[in-house]
Amino acid sequence: MILNYIKIAWKVLLRHPFYTFITLFGISLTLTVLMVLTSFIDHLVGSHYPENRRNRMLYVQKVQLTDSLKQSRNMGPASYEFMKKYVLTLKTPEKIGIATIFGSANAYVNGKRISLNTKLTNAGFWEVTDFTFLEGKPFNEQHIANGDAVAVITDDLKRQYFEDPTQPVVGKSIEVDNVTYRILGVVEGVPVTRPNTSADIYFPYNVGKSNYRNPGMMGNYTAMLLARKPSDFAAIQAEFQSVISRIPRPQESDGFKFFYIDVKAETFLESFLSNVIERNASGYFYTVVGLVMLLFMSLPAINLVNVNVSRIMERASEIGIRKAFGAPTRTLMGQFVIENLFITFIGGAIALLLSTLVIYLINQSGWIARADLTINLSVFLTSLLVCFVFGLMSGVVPALRMSKLSIVEALKS
């Protein structure tokens, strides 16, 4: 029966090519925008290179210190000393990566300055992430213990700094801010939209101009805690809060006397959202995104309802005859909803092709350095859900309108 409905829908589409074009244009344009938006959100908060295990990671991104009267506060990334005392001592996580969030330096090639984004990390950083090493390997605990001036660079920096980028550079030297480092490895670069892992060059946390000995709470370090499985998140968070609760107070940090300390191990999305809205708001985030998508779909859906009503009313005689032979209203409604879903999914297929093209153009444009927007399984399933909701929104109302037609009224038409 469903196959017959689809055949009828196909015949209806061929009957009026102009209406069909308008219908499919509205559906595909709307869904293209939604698919690209979904892909961009997935690019920002999903598990992607080199943070492929974000679904198993908790992040410690910032510390907030508040005085006893709650009149002033100091907020930002933590110091390495804080990480050493209260994060690296945790027992529940499988591995812990520490890295500065931002840093900058300069290198010079033939008198030309290269501005670099730098990152200081511990050895665990390379274990919680999944960098693709094009050459060599990362530094380890021994390099850090020895205080070796070593570095890992990206393939972009290799192309900029060395005259012949086709030759291996592991073992060669690179001078950054008047300090010479030995290159241990070359990795594939990371999009700038992943601040925990994106940089041009990576150093051990204890070399160069690092201030890792700063005894205060505030600094430039964030942590990535890799859980053995997502269900361990609660245990990790409980252990971390237990450690934080034992910090003696009041205490002074970098000249600021604080009584309250607020720091959490959160998922990346919760940590990302805490910069703009209250903590633990991931549920609100998805609700707002869902409502925005629903609102965005509503306008073209209303127009599509009008087109569908006109299309259905053209078939009033068919409806009248079927009703006269005993076809129940529920069957007729189901038919028109299925027909509309069929048309919507054709528009969805077109939108999928258009979205792939738009995403390819965004990735190639350089608008986001190293952008790797994709239509993966989660984006695809979300798109299917959007198609289904869109089809229902634009199909139910015309079907209800049709169901109210009496047999006489339908046959007169």
GROMACS .gro file of C-alpha atoms in nm:
model
  413
    1MET     CA    1   0.000   0.000   0.000
    2ILE     CA    2   0.278   0.243   0.090
    3LEU     CA    3   0.442   0.167  -0.246
    4ASN     CA    4   0.117   0.263  -0.422
    5TYR     CA    5   0.103   0.589  -0.226
    6ILE     CA    6   0.460   0.668  -0.334
    7LYS     CA    7   0.375   0.591  -0.700
    8ILE     CA    8   0.075   0.827  -0.676
    9ALA     CA    9   0.293   1.097  -0.518
   10TRP     CA   10   0.543   1.058  -0.804
   11LYS     CA   11   0.267   1.098  -1.064
   12VAL     CA   12   0.139   1.407  -0.884
   13LEU     CA   13   0.489   1.556  -0.887
   14LEU     CA   14   0.515   1.504  -1.264
   15ARG     CA   15   0.172   1.656  -1.328
   16HIS     CA   16   0.275   2.017  -1.240
   17PRO     CA   17   0.653   2.065  -1.283
   18PHE     CA   18   0.642   2.431  -1.174
   19TYR     CA   19   0.467   2.355  -0.843
   20THR     CA   20   0.703   2.063  -0.796
   21PHE     CA   21   1.004   2.290  -0.849
   22ILE     CA   22   0.871   2.546  -0.598
   23THR     CA   23   0.799   2.274  -0.343
   24LEU     CA   24   1.135   2.100  -0.374
   25PHE     CA   25   1.322   2.433  -0.383
   26GLY     CA   26   1.165   2.540  -0.052
   27ILE     CA   27   1.225   2.205   0.113
   28SER     CA   28   1.584   2.160  -0.008
   29LEU     CA   29   1.689   2.518   0.071
   30THR     CA   30   1.549   2.496   0.424
   31LEU     CA   31   1.704   2.159   0.493
   32THR     CA   32   2.039   2.264   0.342
   33VAL     CA   33   2.065   2.550   0.590
   34LEU     CA   34   1.972   2.321   0.877
   35MET     CA   35   2.219   2.050   0.771
   36VAL     CA   36   2.507   2.297   0.739
   37LEU     CA   37   2.415   2.447   1.078
   38THR     CA   38   2.403   2.099   1.233
   39SER     CA   39   2.739   2.013   1.078
   40PHE     CA   40   2.891   2.335   1.216
   41ILE     CA   41   2.762   2.265   1.569
   42ASP     CA   42   2.896   1.911   1.543
   43HIS     CA   43   3.230   2.055   1.427
   44LEU     CA   44   3.243   2.276   1.739
   45VAL     CA   45   3.136   2.033   2.010
   46GLY     CA   46   3.157   1.683   1.861
   47SER     CA   47   3.440   1.429   1.879
   48HIS     CA   48   3.682   1.517   1.601
   49TYR     CA   49   4.054   1.510   1.530
   50PRO     CA   50   4.255   1.512   1.746
   51GLU     CA   51   3.997   1.503   2.028
   52ASN     CA   52   3.833   1.192   1.887
   53ARG     CA   53   3.739   1.069   2.236
   54ARG     CA   54   3.551   1.372   2.362
   55ASN     CA   55   3.266   1.141   2.455
   56ARG     CA   56   3.505   1.000   2.719
   57MET     CA   57   3.661   1.328   2.824
   58LEU     CA   58   3.602   1.580   3.100
   59TYR     CA   59   3.761   1.923   3.081
   60VAL     CA   60   3.889   2.152   3.357
   61GLN     CA   61   3.890   2.485   3.180
   62LYS     CA   62   3.870   2.759   3.442
   63VAL     CA   63   3.893   2.840   3.808
   64GLN     CA   64   3.684   3.104   3.981
   65LEU     CA   65   3.808   3.252   4.309
   66THR     CA   66   3.573   3.473   4.514
   67ASP     CA   67   3.637   3.673   4.829
   68SER     CA   68   3.449   3.608   5.154
   69LEU     CA   69   3.200   3.892   5.089
   70LYS     CA   70   3.141   3.778   4.729
   71GLN     CA   71   3.219   4.128   4.606
   72SER     CA   72   3.516   4.047   4.384
   73ARG     CA   73   3.640   3.748   4.199
   74ASN     CA   74   3.927   3.622   3.987
   75MET     CA   75   3.845   3.385   3.704
   76GLY     CA   76   4.041   3.214   3.427
   77PRO     CA   77   4.251   2.908   3.341
   78ALA     CA   78   4.449   2.745   3.621
   79SER     CA   79   4.821   2.745   3.691
   80TYR     CA   80   5.037   2.440   3.635
   81GLU     CA   81   5.086   2.424   4.014
   82PHE     CA   82   4.709   2.392   4.056
   83MET     CA   83   4.700   2.117   3.796
   84LYS     CA   84   4.989   1.935   3.961
   85LYS     CA   85   4.831   1.943   4.307
   86TYR     CA   86   4.461   1.893   4.236
   87VAL     CA   87   4.423   1.738   3.888
   88LEU     CA   88   4.725   1.522   3.812
   89THR     CA   89   4.677   1.351   4.151
   90LEU     CA   90   4.333   1.214   4.055
   91LYS     CA   91   4.317   0.834   4.049
   92THR     CA   92   3.990   0.768   3.863
   93PRO     CA   93   4.074   0.901   3.513
   94GLU     CA   94   4.260   0.667   3.281
   95LYS     CA   95   4.490   0.945   3.158
   96ILE     CA   96   4.527   1.319   3.212
   97GLY     CA   97   4.650   1.572   2.957
   98ILE     CA   98   4.761   1.924   3.057
   99ALA     CA   99   4.815   2.209   2.810
  100THR     CA  100   4.817   2.585   2.796
  101ILE     CA  101   4.512   2.729   2.629
  102PHE     CA  102   4.689   3.004   2.431
  103GLY     CA  103   5.043   3.121   2.373
  104SER     CA  104   5.231   3.315   2.110
  105ALA     CA  105   5.586   3.343   1.983
  106ASN     CA  106   5.782   3.441   1.673
  107ALA     CA  107   6.016   3.261   1.439
  108TYR     CA  108   6.215   3.413   1.153
  109VAL     CA  109   6.299   3.271   0.811
  110ASN     CA  110   6.518   3.480   0.579
  111GLY     CA  111   6.421   3.792   0.772
  112LYS     CA  112   6.049   3.712   0.746
  113ARG     CA  113   5.858   3.686   1.073
  114ILE     CA  114   5.627   3.391   1.135
  115SER     CA  115   5.371   3.445   1.412
  116LEU     CA  116   5.316   3.122   1.601
  117ASN     CA  117   5.044   2.990   1.827
  118THR     CA  118   5.224   2.788   2.090
  119LYS     CA  119   5.114   2.530   2.342
  120LEU     CA  120   5.297   2.393   2.648
  121THR     CA  121   5.190   2.041   2.739
  122ASN     CA  122   5.272   1.746   2.958
  123ALA     CA  123   5.342   1.401   2.817
  124GLY     CA  124   4.985   1.289   2.895
  125PHE     CA  125   4.855   1.542   2.642
  126TRP     CA  126   4.973   1.313   2.362
  127GLU     CA  127   4.805   1.012   2.523
  128VAL     CA  128   4.456   1.158   2.562
  129THR     CA  129   4.458   1.300   2.210
  130ASP     CA  130   4.486   1.123   1.874
  131PHE     CA  131   4.728   1.338   1.675
  132THR     CA  132   4.837   1.206   1.338
  133PHE     CA  133   5.216   1.207   1.334
  134LEU     CA  134   5.342   1.259   0.979
  135GLU     CA  135   5.698   1.230   1.108
  136GLY     CA  136   5.863   1.132   1.434
  137LYS     CA  137   5.694   1.108   1.772
  138PRO     CA  138   5.591   1.324   2.069
  139PHE     CA  139   5.807   1.415   2.367
  140ASN     CA  140   5.771   1.197   2.675
  141GLU     CA  141   5.825   1.208   3.052
  142GLN     CA  142   6.199   1.154   3.009
  143HIS     CA  143   6.236   1.457   2.782
  144ILE     CA  144   6.047   1.665   3.039
  145ALA     CA  145   6.251   1.529   3.330
  146ASN     CA  146   6.572   1.613   3.140
  147GLY     CA  147   6.445   1.962   3.054
  148ASP     CA  148   6.516   1.893   2.686
  149ALA     CA  149   6.450   2.180   2.447
  150VAL     CA  150   6.237   1.977   2.205
  151ALA     CA  151   5.925   2.054   2.004
  152VAL     CA  152   5.654   1.906   1.786
  153ILE     CA  153   5.549   2.119   1.490
  154THR     CA  154   5.258   2.109   1.248
  155ASP     CA  155   5.285   2.039   0.877
  156ASP     CA  156   5.185   2.404   0.812
  157LEU     CA  157   5.480   2.535   1.012
  158LYS     CA  158   5.711   2.287   0.841
  159ARG     CA  159   5.610   2.429   0.502
  160GLN     CA  160   5.665   2.785   0.621
  161TYR     CA  161   5.994   2.737   0.804
  162PHE     CA  162   6.196   2.494   0.593
  163GLU     CA  163   6.313   2.558   0.239
  164ASP     CA  164   6.239   2.205   0.121
  165PRO     CA  165   5.927   2.080   0.304
  166THR     CA  166   5.943   1.747   0.120
  167GLN     CA  167   6.250   1.644   0.323
  168PRO     CA  168   6.217   1.497   0.676
  169VAL     CA  169   6.283   1.751   0.952
  170VAL     CA  170   6.291   1.530   1.261
  171GLY     CA  171   6.620   1.598   1.439
  172LYS     CA  172   6.657   1.941   1.280
  173SER     CA  173   6.642   2.266   1.478
  174ILE     CA  174   6.391   2.545   1.489
  175GLU     CA  175   6.453   2.878   1.660
  176VAL     CA  176   6.155   3.033   1.840
  177ASP     CA  177   6.189   3.355   2.042
  178ASN     CA  178   6.569   3.316   2.033
  179VAL     CA  179   6.557   2.965   2.180
  180THR     CA  180   6.664   2.669   1.967
  181TYR     CA  181   6.453   2.353   1.986
  182ARG     CA  182   6.512   2.010   1.839
  183ILE     CA  183   6.217   1.884   1.636
  184LEU     CA  184   6.087   1.549   1.752
  185GLY     CA  185   5.777   1.517   1.534
  186VAL     CA  186   5.549   1.670   1.275
  187VAL     CA  187   5.172   1.645   1.319
  188GLU     CA  188   4.874   1.721   1.104
  189GLY     CA  189   4.740   2.064   1.199
  190VAL     CA  190   4.426   2.122   1.408
  191PRO     CA  191   4.137   2.366   1.335
  192VAL     CA  192   4.151   2.685   1.542
  193THR     CA  193   3.802   2.605   1.667
  194ARG     CA  194   3.956   2.342   1.900
  195PRO     CA  195   4.144   2.566   2.144
  196ASN     CA  196   4.253   2.283   2.373
  197THR     CA  197   4.463   2.121   2.101
  198SER     CA  198   4.516   2.379   1.825
  199ALA     CA  199   4.864   2.533   1.788
  200ASP     CA  200   5.152   2.568   1.543
  201ILE     CA  201   5.416   2.429   1.775
  202TYR     CA  202   5.406   2.224   2.097
  203PHE     CA  203   5.668   2.239   2.375
  204PRO     CA  204   5.715   2.056   2.707
  205TYR     CA  205   5.559   2.267   2.981
  206ASN     CA  206   5.896   2.329   3.152
  207VAL     CA  207   6.102   2.482   2.867
  208GLY     CA  208   6.142   2.828   2.719
  209LYS     CA  209   5.962   3.112   2.892
  210SER     CA  210   5.723   2.885   3.082
  211ASN     CA  211   5.610   3.007   3.424
  212TYR     CA  212   5.510   2.661   3.542
  213ARG     CA  213   5.669   2.728   3.882
  214ASN     CA  214   5.415   3.002   3.960
  215PRO     CA  215   5.271   2.898   4.302
  216GLY     CA  216   4.936   3.076   4.253
  217MET     CA  217   4.604   2.924   4.148
  218MET     CA  218   4.561   3.119   3.823
  219GLY     CA  219   4.755   3.061   3.505
  220ASN     CA  220   4.708   2.946   3.147
  221TYR     CA  221   4.654   2.570   3.179
  222THR     CA  222   4.355   2.348   3.109
  223ALA     CA  223   4.317   1.976   3.163
  224MET     CA  224   4.159   1.693   2.965
  225LEU     CA  225   4.061   1.393   3.179
  226LEU     CA  226   4.015   1.073   2.979
  227ALA     CA  227   3.769   0.835   3.144
  228ARG     CA  228   3.779   0.462   3.083
  229LYS     CA  229   3.412   0.486   2.992
  230PRO     CA  230   3.153   0.768   2.998
  231SER     CA  231   2.982   0.612   3.300
  232ASP     CA  232   3.297   0.699   3.502
  233PHE     CA  233   3.224   1.072   3.470
  234ALA     CA  234   3.032   1.088   3.798
  235ALA     CA  235   3.311   0.913   3.989
  236ILE     CA  236   3.577   1.143   3.839
  237GLN     CA  237   3.374   1.453   3.919
  238ALA     CA  238   3.310   1.333   4.274
  239GLU     CA  239   3.681   1.265   4.332
  240PHE     CA  240   3.776   1.603   4.187
  241GLN     CA  241   3.525   1.791   4.401
  242SER     CA  242   3.646   1.600   4.705
  243VAL     CA  243   4.001   1.717   4.635
  244ILE     CA  244   3.888   2.077   4.578
  245SER     CA  245   3.684   2.080   4.900
  246ARG     CA  246   4.002   2.006   5.099
  247ILE     CA  247   4.182   2.319   4.978
  248PRO     CA  248   4.237   2.531   5.291
  249ARG     CA  249   4.058   2.867   5.296
  250PRO     CA  250   4.086   3.158   5.322
  251GLN     CA  251   4.395   3.159   5.105
  252GLU     CA  252   4.586   3.408   4.892
  253SER     CA  253   4.663   3.355   4.525
  254ASP     CA  254   4.860   3.607   4.316
  255GLY     CA  255   4.774   3.884   4.567
  256PHE     CA  256   4.402   3.796   4.573
  257LYS     CA  257   4.259   3.666   4.902
  258PHE     CA  258   3.979   3.423   4.830
  259PHE     CA  259   3.738   3.222   5.043
  260TYR     CA  260   3.534   3.044   4.777
  261ILE     CA  261   3.671   2.842   4.489
  262ASP     CA  262   3.459   2.717   4.201
  263VAL     CA  263   3.612   2.475   3.951
  264LYS     CA  264   3.452   2.176   3.782
  265ALA     CA  265   3.540   1.885   3.559
  266GLU     CA  266   3.280   1.906   3.283
  267THR     CA  267   3.208   1.770   2.940
  268PHE     CA  268   3.332   1.989   2.657
  269LEU     CA  269   2.981   2.113   2.577
  270GLU     CA  270   2.909   2.206   2.940
  271SER     CA  271   3.243   2.379   2.967
  272PHE     CA  272   3.187   2.561   2.637
  273LEU     CA  273   2.840   2.678   2.742
  274SER     CA  274   2.952   2.786   3.088
  275ASN     CA  275   3.131   3.078   2.920
  276VAL     CA  276   2.798   3.226   2.811
  277ILE     CA  277   2.528   3.075   3.030
  278GLU     CA  278   2.500   2.898   3.362
  279ARG     CA  279   2.670   2.567   3.420
  280ASN     CA  280   2.507   2.227   3.356
  281ALA     CA  281   2.306   2.382   3.074
  282SER     CA  282   2.363   2.130   2.794
  283GLY     CA  283   1.996   2.029   2.813
  284TYR     CA  284   1.892   2.391   2.770
  285PHE     CA  285   2.134   2.423   2.478
  286TYR     CA  286   1.979   2.136   2.284
  287THR     CA  287   1.631   2.265   2.370
  288VAL     CA  288   1.714   2.612   2.236
  289VAL     CA  289   1.877   2.466   1.923
  290GLY     CA  290   1.571   2.247   1.869
  291LEU     CA  291   1.334   2.541   1.908
  292VAL     CA  292   1.540   2.756   1.670
  293MET     CA  293   1.533   2.475   1.412
  294LEU     CA  294   1.160   2.431   1.462
  295LEU     CA  295   1.102   2.805   1.418
  296PHE     CA  296   1.325   2.811   1.111
  297MET     CA  297   1.130   2.522   0.959
  298SER     CA  298   0.793   2.673   1.043
  299LEU     CA  299   0.802   2.955   0.788
  300PRO     CA  300   0.872   2.741   0.478
  301ALA     CA  301   0.642   2.473   0.620
  302ILE     CA  302   0.352   2.722   0.628
  303ASN     CA  303   0.414   2.809   0.264
  304LEU     CA  304   0.439   2.443   0.178
  305VAL     CA  305   0.108   2.379   0.357
  306ASN     CA  306  -0.062   2.625   0.122
  307VAL     CA  307   0.094   2.459  -0.183
  308ASN     CA  308  -0.009   2.116  -0.055
  309VAL     CA  309  -0.365   2.230   0.016
  310SER     CA  310  -0.396   2.352  -0.344
  311ARG     CA  311  -0.245   2.028  -0.470
  312ILE     CA  312  -0.483   1.816  -0.260
  313MET     CA  313  -0.790   2.018  -0.353
  314GLU     CA  314  -0.712   1.943  -0.719
  315ARG     CA  315  -0.767   1.582  -0.625
  316ALA     CA  316  -1.104   1.645  -0.456
  317SER     CA  317  -1.291   1.427  -0.705
  318GLU     CA  318  -1.053   1.139  -0.635
  319ILE     CA  319  -1.109   1.187  -0.261
  320GLY     CA  320  -1.488   1.198  -0.309
  321ILE     CA  321  -1.494   0.876  -0.510
  322ARG     CA  322  -1.276   0.694  -0.258
  323LYS     CA  323  -1.494   0.816   0.027
  324ALA     CA  324  -1.806   0.705  -0.163
  325PHE     CA  325  -1.658   0.354  -0.187
  326GLY     CA  326  -1.597   0.347   0.188
  327ALA     CA  327  -1.238   0.464   0.228
  328PRO     CA  328  -1.204   0.583   0.590
  329THR     CA  329  -1.073   0.928   0.666
  330ARG     CA  330  -0.780   0.783   0.861
  331THR     CA  331  -0.662   0.592   0.550
  332LEU     CA  332  -0.685   0.903   0.330
  333MET     CA  333  -0.499   1.112   0.586
  334GLY     CA  334  -0.227   0.849   0.611
  335GLN     CA  335  -0.193   0.846   0.234
  336PHE     CA  336  -0.142   1.222   0.206
  337VAL     CA  337   0.101   1.232   0.498
  338ILE     CA  338   0.307   0.951   0.340
  339GLU     CA  339   0.298   1.127   0.003
  340ASN     CA  340   0.421   1.446   0.169
  341LEU     CA  341   0.696   1.263   0.355
  342PHE     CA  342   0.803   1.111   0.023
  343ILE     CA  343   0.827   1.456  -0.136
  344THR     CA  344   1.011   1.589   0.171
  345PHE     CA  345   1.267   1.310   0.157
  346ILE     CA  346   1.329   1.384  -0.212
  347GLY     CA  347   1.395   1.743  -0.105
  348GLY     CA  348   1.613   1.603   0.177
  349ALA     CA  349   1.821   1.406  -0.074
  350ILE     CA  350   1.872   1.721  -0.281
  351ALA     CA  351   1.958   1.910   0.039
  352LEU     CA  352   2.213   1.643   0.128
  353LEU     CA  353   2.391   1.700  -0.204
  354LEU     CA  354   2.375   2.077  -0.165
  355SER     CA  355   2.499   2.057   0.196
  356THR     CA  356   2.793   1.842   0.088
  357LEU     CA  357   2.882   2.103  -0.172
  358VAL     CA  358   2.845   2.396   0.072
  359ILE     CA  359   3.051   2.217   0.338
  360TYR     CA  360   3.320   2.137   0.082
  361LEU     CA  361   3.334   2.504  -0.019
  362ILE     CA  362   3.356   2.614   0.347
  363ASN     CA  363   3.640   2.367   0.413
  364GLN     CA  364   3.827   2.487   0.104
  365SER     CA  365   3.765   2.858   0.155
  366GLY     CA  366   4.000   2.897   0.452
  367TRP     CA  367   3.725   3.081   0.640
  368ILE     CA  368   3.802   2.849   0.932
  369ALA     CA  369   4.166   2.742   0.926
  370ARG     CA  370   4.192   2.364   0.893
  371ALA     CA  371   3.812   2.334   0.895
  372ASP     CA  372   3.691   1.975   0.871
  373LEU     CA  373   3.313   2.009   0.866
  374THR     CA  374   3.152   1.680   0.766
  375ILE     CA  375   2.816   1.512   0.736
  376ASN     CA  376   2.882   1.218   0.964
  377LEU     CA  377   2.634   0.969   1.110
  378SER     CA  378   2.506   1.200   1.385
  379VAL     CA  379   2.456   1.486   1.138
  380PHE     CA  380   2.290   1.249   0.890
  381LEU     CA  381   2.051   1.107   1.152
  382THR     CA  382   1.968   1.459   1.271
  383SER     CA  383   1.897   1.554   0.911
  384LEU     CA  384   1.665   1.255   0.869
  385LEU     CA  385   1.479   1.359   1.185
  386VAL     CA  386   1.453   1.714   1.052
  387CYS     CA  387   1.312   1.581   0.721
  388PHE     CA  388   1.058   1.372   0.909
  389VAL     CA  389   0.943   1.664   1.128
  390PHE     CA  390   0.933   1.896   0.827
  391GLY     CA  391   0.726   1.644   0.631
  392LEU     CA  392   0.480   1.603   0.916
  393MET     CA  393   0.453   1.979   0.974
  394SER     CA  394   0.368   2.048   0.612
  395GLY     CA  395   0.157   1.738   0.552
  396VAL     CA  396  -0.073   1.703   0.851
  397VAL     CA  397  -0.265   2.028   0.803
  398PRO     CA  398  -0.355   1.964   0.433
  399ALA     CA  399  -0.453   1.607   0.527
  400LEU     CA  400  -0.684   1.739   0.801
  401ARG     CA  401  -0.831   1.989   0.554
  402MET     CA  402  -0.898   1.706   0.312
  403SER     CA  403  -1.058   1.487   0.581
  404LYS     CA  404  -1.328   1.754   0.643
  405LEU     CA  405  -1.453   1.735   0.284
  406SER     CA  406  -1.791   1.572   0.255
  407ILE     CA  407  -1.850   1.325  -0.030
  408VAL     CA  408  -2.094   1.561  -0.204
  409GLU     CA  409  -1.864   1.862  -0.171
  410ALA     CA  410  -1.568   1.660  -0.298
  411LEU     CA  411  -1.757   1.523  -0.600
  412LYS     CA  412  -1.886   1.872  -0.690
  413SER     CA  413  -1.526   1.992  -0.705
   0.00000   0.00000   0.00000
